[in-house]
Structure formats: C-alpha cells, structure tokens
Short mmCIF file of C-alpha atoms in Angstrom, two decimals:
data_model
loop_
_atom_site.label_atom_id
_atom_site.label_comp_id
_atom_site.label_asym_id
_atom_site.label_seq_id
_atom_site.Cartn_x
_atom_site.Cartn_y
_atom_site.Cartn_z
CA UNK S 1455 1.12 111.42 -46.15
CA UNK S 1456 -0.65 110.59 -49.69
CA UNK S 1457 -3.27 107.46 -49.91
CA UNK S 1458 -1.94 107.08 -53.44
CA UNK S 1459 -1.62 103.52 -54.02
CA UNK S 1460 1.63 101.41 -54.39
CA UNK S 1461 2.92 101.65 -57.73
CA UNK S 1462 6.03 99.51 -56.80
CA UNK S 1463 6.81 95.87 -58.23
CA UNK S 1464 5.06 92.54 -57.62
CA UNK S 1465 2.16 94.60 -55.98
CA UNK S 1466 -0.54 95.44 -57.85
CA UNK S 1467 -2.24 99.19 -57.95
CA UNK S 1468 -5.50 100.14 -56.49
CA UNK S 1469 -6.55 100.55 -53.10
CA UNK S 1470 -9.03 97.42 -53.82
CA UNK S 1471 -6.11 95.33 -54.74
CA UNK S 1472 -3.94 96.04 -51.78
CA UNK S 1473 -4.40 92.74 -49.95
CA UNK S 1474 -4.70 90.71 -52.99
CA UNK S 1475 -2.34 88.42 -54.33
CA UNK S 1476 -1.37 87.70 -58.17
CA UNK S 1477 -2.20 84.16 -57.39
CA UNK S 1478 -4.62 82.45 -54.47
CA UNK S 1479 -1.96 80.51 -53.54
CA UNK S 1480 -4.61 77.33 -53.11
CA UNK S 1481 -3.14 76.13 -49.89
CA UNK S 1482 -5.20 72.60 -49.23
CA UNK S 1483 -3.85 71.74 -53.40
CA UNK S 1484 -0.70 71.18 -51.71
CA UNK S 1485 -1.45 68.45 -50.18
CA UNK S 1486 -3.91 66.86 -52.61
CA UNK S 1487 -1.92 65.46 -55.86
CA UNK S 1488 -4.29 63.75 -57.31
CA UNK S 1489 -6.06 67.37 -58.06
CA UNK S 1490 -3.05 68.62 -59.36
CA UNK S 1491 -2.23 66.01 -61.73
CA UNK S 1492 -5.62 66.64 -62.96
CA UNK S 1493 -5.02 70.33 -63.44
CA UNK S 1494 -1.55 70.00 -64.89
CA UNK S 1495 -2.80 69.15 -68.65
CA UNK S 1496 -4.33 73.38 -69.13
CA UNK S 1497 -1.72 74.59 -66.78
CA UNK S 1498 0.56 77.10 -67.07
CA UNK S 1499 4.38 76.80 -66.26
CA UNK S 1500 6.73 79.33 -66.25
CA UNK S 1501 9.90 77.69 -66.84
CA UNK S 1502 13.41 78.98 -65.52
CA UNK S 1503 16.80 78.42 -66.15
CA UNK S 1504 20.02 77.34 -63.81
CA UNK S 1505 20.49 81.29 -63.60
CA UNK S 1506 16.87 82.04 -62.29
CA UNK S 1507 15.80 83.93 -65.18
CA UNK S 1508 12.50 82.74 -66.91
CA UNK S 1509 12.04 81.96 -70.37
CA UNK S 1510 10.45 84.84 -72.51
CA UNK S 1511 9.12 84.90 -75.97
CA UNK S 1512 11.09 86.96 -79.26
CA UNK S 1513 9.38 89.91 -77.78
CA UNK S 1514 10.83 89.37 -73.78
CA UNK S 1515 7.19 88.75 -72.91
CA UNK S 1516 6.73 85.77 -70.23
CA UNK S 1517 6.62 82.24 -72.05
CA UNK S 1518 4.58 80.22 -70.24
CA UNK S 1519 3.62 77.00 -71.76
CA UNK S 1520 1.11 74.62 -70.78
CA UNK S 1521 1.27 71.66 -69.04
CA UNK S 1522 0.27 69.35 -72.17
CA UNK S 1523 3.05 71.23 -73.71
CA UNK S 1524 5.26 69.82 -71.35
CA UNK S 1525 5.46 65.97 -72.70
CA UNK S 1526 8.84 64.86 -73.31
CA UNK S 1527 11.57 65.25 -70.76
CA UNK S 1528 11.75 64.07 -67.13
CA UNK S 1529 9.56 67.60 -65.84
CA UNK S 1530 6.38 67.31 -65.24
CA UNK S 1531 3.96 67.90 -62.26
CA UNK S 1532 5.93 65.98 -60.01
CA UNK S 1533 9.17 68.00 -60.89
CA UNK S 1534 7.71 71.00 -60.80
CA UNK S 1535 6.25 73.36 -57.85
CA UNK S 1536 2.72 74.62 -57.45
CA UNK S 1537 2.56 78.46 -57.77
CA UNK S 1538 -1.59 78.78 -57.02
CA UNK S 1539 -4.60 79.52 -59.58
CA UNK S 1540 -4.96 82.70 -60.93
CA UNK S 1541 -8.55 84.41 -61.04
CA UNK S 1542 -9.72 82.31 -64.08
CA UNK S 1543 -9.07 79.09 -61.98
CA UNK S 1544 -6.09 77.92 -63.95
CA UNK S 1545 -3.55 76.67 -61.90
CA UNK S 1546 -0.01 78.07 -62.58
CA UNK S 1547 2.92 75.61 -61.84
CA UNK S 1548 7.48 76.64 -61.98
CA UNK S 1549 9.24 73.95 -63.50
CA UNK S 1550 13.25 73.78 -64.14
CA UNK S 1551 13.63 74.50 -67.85
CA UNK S 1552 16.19 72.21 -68.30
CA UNK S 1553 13.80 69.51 -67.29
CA UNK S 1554 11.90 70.02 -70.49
CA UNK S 1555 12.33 69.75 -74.05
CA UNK S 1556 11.13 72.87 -74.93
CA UNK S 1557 12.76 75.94 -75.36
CA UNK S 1558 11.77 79.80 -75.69
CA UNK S 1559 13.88 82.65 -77.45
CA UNK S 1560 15.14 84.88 -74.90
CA UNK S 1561 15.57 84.80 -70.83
CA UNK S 1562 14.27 87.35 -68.60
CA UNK S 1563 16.00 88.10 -65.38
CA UNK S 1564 13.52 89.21 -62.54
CA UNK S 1565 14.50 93.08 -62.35
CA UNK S 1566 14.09 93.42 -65.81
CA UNK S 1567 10.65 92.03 -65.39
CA UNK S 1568 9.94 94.40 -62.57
CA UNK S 1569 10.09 96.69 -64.78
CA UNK S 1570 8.78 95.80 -68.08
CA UNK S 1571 6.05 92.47 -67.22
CA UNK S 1572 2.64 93.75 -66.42
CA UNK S 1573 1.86 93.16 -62.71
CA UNK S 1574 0.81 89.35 -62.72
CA UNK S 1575 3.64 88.11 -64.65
CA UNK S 1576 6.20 89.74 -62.42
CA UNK S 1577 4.80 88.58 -59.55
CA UNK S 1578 4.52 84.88 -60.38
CA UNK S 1579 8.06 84.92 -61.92
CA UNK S 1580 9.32 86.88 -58.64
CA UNK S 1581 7.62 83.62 -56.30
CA UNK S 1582 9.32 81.18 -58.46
CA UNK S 1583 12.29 82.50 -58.66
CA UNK S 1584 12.49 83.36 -54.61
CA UNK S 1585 10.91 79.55 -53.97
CA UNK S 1586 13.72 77.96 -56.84
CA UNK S 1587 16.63 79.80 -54.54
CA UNK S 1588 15.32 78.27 -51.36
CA UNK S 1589 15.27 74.39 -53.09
CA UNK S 1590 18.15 75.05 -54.69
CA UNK S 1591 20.00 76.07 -50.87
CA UNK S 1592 18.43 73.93 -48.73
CA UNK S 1593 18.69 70.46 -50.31
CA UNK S 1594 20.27 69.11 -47.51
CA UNK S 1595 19.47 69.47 -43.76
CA UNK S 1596 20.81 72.22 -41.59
CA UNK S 1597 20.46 69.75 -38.35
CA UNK S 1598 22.00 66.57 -39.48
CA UNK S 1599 23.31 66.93 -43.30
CA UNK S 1600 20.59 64.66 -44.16
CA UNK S 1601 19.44 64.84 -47.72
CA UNK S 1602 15.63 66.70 -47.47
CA UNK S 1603 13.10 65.47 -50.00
CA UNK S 1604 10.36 67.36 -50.67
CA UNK S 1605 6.44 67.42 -50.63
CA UNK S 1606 3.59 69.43 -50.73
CA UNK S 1607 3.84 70.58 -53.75
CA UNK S 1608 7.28 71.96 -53.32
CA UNK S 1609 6.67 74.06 -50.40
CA UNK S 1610 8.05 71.70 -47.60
CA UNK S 1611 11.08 69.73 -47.01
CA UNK S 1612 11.85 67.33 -44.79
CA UNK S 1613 15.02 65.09 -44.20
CA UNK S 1614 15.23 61.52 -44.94
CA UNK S 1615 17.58 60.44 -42.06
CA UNK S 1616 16.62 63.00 -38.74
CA UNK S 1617 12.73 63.70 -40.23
CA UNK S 1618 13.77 67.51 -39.37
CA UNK S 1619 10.32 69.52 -41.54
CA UNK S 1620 11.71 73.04 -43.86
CA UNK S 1621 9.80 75.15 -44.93
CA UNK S 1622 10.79 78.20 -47.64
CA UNK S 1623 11.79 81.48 -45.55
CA UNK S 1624 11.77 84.75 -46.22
CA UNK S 1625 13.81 87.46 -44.39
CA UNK S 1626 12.05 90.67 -43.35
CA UNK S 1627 13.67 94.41 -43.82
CA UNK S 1628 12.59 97.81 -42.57
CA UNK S 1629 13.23 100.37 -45.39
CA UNK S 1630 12.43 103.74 -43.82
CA UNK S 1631 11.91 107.51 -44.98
CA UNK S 1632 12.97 109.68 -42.43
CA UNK S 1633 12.65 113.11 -42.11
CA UNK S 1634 13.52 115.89 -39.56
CA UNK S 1635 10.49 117.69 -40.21
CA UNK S 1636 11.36 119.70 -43.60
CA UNK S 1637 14.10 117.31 -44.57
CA UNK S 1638 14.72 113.62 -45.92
CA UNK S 1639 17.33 111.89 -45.08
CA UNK S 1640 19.12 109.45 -48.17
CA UNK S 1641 22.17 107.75 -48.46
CA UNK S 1642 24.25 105.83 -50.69
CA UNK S 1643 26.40 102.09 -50.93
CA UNK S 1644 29.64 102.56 -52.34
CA UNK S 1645 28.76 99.88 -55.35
CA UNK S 1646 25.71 101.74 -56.38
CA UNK S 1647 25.74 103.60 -59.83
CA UNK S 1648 26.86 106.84 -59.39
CA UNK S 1649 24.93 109.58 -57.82
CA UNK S 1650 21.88 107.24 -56.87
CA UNK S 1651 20.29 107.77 -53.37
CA UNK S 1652 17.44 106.20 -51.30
CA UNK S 1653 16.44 106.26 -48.00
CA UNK S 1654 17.64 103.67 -45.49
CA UNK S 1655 17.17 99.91 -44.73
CA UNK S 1656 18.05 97.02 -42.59
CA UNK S 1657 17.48 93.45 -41.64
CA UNK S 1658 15.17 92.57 -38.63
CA UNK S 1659 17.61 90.81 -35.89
CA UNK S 1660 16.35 88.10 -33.62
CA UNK S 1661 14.39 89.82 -30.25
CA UNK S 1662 13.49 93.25 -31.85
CA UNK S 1663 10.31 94.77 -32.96
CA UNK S 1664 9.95 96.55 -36.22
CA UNK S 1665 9.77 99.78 -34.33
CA UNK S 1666 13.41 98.85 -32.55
CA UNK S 1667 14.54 97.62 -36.12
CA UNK S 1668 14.15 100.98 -38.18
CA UNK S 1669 15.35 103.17 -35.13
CA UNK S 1670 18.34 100.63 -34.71
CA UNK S 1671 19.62 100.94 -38.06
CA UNK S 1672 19.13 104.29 -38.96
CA UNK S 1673 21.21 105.18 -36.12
CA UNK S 1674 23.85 102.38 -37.42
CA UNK S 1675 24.23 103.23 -40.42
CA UNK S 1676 23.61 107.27 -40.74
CA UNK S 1677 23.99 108.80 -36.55
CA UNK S 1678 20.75 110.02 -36.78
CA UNK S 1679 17.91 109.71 -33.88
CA UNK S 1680 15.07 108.33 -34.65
CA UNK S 1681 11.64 109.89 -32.39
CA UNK S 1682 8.70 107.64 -33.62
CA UNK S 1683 8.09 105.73 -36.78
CA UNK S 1684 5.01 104.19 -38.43
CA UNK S 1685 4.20 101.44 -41.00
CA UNK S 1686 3.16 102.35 -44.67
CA UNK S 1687 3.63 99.68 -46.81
CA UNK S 1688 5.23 96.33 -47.94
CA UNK S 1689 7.01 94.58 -50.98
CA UNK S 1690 8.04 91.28 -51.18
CA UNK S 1691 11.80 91.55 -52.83
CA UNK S 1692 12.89 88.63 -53.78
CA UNK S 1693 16.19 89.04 -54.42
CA UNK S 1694 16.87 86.47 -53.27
CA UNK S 1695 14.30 86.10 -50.44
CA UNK S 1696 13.08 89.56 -48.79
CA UNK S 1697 10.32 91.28 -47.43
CA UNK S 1698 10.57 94.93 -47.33
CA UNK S 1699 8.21 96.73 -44.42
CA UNK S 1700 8.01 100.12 -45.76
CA UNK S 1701 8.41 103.26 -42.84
CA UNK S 1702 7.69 106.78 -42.00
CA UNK S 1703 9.89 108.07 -39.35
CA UNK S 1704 10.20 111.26 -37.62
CA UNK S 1705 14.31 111.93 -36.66
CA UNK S 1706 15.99 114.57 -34.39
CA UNK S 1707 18.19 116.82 -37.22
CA UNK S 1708 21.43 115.34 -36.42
CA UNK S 1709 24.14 115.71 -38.74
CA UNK S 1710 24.79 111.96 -40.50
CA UNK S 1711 27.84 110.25 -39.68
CA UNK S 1712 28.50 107.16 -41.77
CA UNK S 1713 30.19 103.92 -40.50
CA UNK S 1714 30.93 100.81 -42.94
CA UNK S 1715 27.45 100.48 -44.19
CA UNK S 1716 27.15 103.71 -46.11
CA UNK S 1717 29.16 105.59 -48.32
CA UNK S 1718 27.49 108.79 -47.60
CA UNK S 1719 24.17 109.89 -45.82
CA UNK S 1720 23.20 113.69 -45.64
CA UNK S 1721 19.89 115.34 -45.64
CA UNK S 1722 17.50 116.70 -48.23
CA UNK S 1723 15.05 119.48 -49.08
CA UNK S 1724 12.19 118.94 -50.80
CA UNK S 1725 13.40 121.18 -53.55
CA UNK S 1726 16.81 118.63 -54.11
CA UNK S 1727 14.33 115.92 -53.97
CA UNK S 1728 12.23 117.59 -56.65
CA UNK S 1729 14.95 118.00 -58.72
CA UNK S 1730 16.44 114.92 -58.62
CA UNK S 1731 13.10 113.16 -59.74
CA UNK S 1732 13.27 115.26 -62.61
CA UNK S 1733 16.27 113.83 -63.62
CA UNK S 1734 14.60 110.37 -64.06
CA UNK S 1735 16.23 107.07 -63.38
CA UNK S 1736 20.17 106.60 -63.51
CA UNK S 1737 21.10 107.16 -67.27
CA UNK S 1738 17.67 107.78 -68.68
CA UNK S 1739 17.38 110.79 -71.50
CA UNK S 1740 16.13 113.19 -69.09
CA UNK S 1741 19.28 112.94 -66.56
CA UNK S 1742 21.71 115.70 -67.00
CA UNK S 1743 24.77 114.00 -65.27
CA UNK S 1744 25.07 116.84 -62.45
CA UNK S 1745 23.25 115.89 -59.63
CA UNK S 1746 21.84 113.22 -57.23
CA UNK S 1747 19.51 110.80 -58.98
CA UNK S 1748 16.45 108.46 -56.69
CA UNK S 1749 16.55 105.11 -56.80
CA UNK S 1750 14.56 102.80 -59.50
CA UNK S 1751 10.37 103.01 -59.81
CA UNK S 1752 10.38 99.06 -59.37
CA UNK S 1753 11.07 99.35 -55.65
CA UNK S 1754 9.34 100.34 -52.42
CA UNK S 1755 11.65 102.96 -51.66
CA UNK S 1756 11.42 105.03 -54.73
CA UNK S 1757 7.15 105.33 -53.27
CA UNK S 1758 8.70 105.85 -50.06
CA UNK S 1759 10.11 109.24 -51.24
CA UNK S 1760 7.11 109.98 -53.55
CA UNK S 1761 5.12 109.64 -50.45
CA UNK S 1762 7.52 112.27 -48.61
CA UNK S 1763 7.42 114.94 -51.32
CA UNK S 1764 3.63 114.44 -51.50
CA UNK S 1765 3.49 115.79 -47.65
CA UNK S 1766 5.76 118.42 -48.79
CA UNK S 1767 3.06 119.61 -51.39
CA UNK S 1768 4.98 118.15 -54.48
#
C-alpha cells in the first residue's frame, strides 16, 4: 500500500499535516466569554442559511465577514458558535445568516465546496454545518422533552427542567477496500448515478469493534468473507454527522450476493479499475458513457481505491 497522502475533503495534504486540524479548536475559549467577546470585533463568521449552505461571494468563494461587520440584527457572539482560531490567531465563529443584516451573492452547499474551496474553507464550513444540524435536532431533550439551552460556546446543551448535559455527536463508519488478492471488490446503491461504484461501508453498531464492523458488513451487504483488515485512514463526512474510518481488507474470493443494501456488488481487476479512472468522474468530458465509473475525488473512498491500484503497480 502507497504512503501517498490523503487527497480527500476536509483533510488537508501532506504527511506533516495529517494530524492537524483546519482550526485549533481552542477548547478552554469555550468556557471563557469574556475572551470571546473580546475576539469577536476581527473575527471571522461564516454565515449559513436555513438550508445549511454558507454564504459565498459573486465568484462562489467563502464570504466570511467579520465580526464588526456583524452590527445590526439580533446575531452576534452570543448567537453564534465558536469554530476555533486558525494559525494566525483569529478566531473563526458560525452564525445563522438570517440573524444578520447582511447578505452575500450566492450560497454554497457543502459538497460543492468539497470540491471547489481550498482545504481550510471546506473544512470550517463542513464543522459548521455538521455542528448547525446537531442544534438544529436536538433543541429539546431526548430524556424528558425539556427545552435544552445551550453553553459553551455552542458545543453543549443541557435541559432546563431534568439538567440532562448534550453534547454534539458524530456517528462513526467503516468504509473498506477489499480485495481477494488480485481483485477489488465495489458495489453500487440503486439511487446512485448510473454506473458509479465504490467499495463498501457501514455504520459501527453498539458492542463491536471496528475490526467486527467492516467484516460484519461486508458480509451483509455483498456475501463475501472477510480474513483480516487494517486501518488506513479517516474523513470526517459530515453529511450530516459522520466519521468515515478508512480500511484495507483481505476477503476469501466468494462470489457477491446482494441483499437490500446493494444493488449490485461484483469484483474487479485492476485493469477495469484502471479503466474506469480514466473515464473521470460521472459525466465529466473524459467519460465515454460505456462503462463503470469510481466514485467522486472529494471522498475517502475514491483514495481508498487509488491506494488499491497503487499495490497493483498502477
């Protein structure tokens, strides 16, 4: 397997970048309001709408004003949610737009972005937009009812009748290129555009390592025997809330049988997998409309299959 480094969305490149974030996310700030207030003036806030998508200049790029910009309206530092600082010590802040009087040409929904923002802008917009879907689903208490009100900064909740604390959660998924030694196995969901393939994933269930996860639902969802697996890599997907655990996985060559999940699963030689990466992305210029196409650049299992082909000598 290559040591190339992820080229995926809302993780930077570079081996030396691997374990750093867009934003130190500035933990003890939560809690300490008087220091935000003080940083809100030459803040920046990247504002979103009722949709999740964040406001973008006449050219898409991210509009983020500042918080001085930010003076009429009922927003404001208390409104808003504390992102972190980024490496020149300004603090970044997500505010709902509507709570402002300001305005920006265009919206930006977050897989556009993936694709288009350069690393640091998609990754703030892609932890506002998964923290905006937790406030916006959890403004009441899953113990009592109780209405939650929140604190620190946006990143806790806690109910105003029971005192029951919540805390923004995020769901993990193994994702998982398998092979039976010369082969990768990929599969397709009925609703995906036509002809697009990737390699399988699945949702962690209560009581089960990652190890038990990936063998679990690769024999769910395609038949196929899983030997041994090992962990690569891992992209936080938040659409809504997701974190994708990216594995290799060695498979007995058992001929895939689909249940409910999949539309299809069958296996692949490096050669099919060579040619459908020349065929580019779904509908791009250099796709001739004949055979299987991978699934987008922006995600972790598009490097998942680069990584394959690389110990294939591709």
């Amino acid at each position: 397997m290559s040591d190339t480094p992820a080229p995926f969305a809302f993780v930077e490149a570079g081996v030396d970048a691997a374990c750093r974030g867009a934003l130190d996310r500035a933990d003890a700030l939560r809690d300490d309001p008087d220091a935000l207030k003080a940083r809100w003036p030459t803040s920046r806030v990247i504002l979103l709408d009722e949709k999740g998508n964040a406001y973008a200049d006449d050219q898409g790029r991210l509009f983020a004003a500042t918080g001085r910009d930010i003076s009429d309206g009922p927003g404001g530092v208390g409104a808003s949610v504390f992102l972190g600082l980024d490496p020149h010590d300004i603090a970044w802040f997500a505010l709902e737009g509507a709570l402002t009087a300001l305005d920006a040409p265009r919206r930006v929904d977050l897989r556009s972005a993936a694709s288009l923002w350069p690393a640091f802008d998609a990754s703030v917009f892609a932890q506002a937009r998964a923290l905006q879907h937790w406030r916006s689903r959890h403004r009441f208490c899953g113990v009592c009812g109780g209405e939650v009100a929140l604190s620190r900064a946006g990143w806790q909740g806690k109910c105003v009748q029971c005192g029951a604390e919540h805390y923004p959660r995020t769901d993990p998924a193994v994702i998982v290129a398998v092979t039976d030694g010369s082969r990768l196995l990929l599969g397709r969901q009925a609703g995906w555009p036509a002809r697009r393939y990737s390699v399988l994933a699945g949702f962690v269930e209560p009581g089960e390592s990652l190890e038990q996860t990936v063998a679990r639902e690769v024999l769910e969802e395609s038949g196929v025997r899983v030997r041994r697996c090992r962990y690569l890599a891992s992209q936080p997907w938040p659409f809504p809330g997701s974190l994708m655990l990216g594995f290799y996985a060695e498979a007995e060559p058992d001929a895939p049988q689909v249940g409910d999940e999949l539309e299809e699963a069958r296996w692949f030689t490096a050669d099919e997998v060579r040619r459908a990466r020349q065929r580019g992305e779904w509908g791009s210029t250099q796709d001739d409309g004949e055979g299987p196409v991978l699934s987008p650049s922006i995600s972790i299992s598009r490097w998942l299959i680069e990584q394959w082909l690389a110990g294939q000598g591709a």
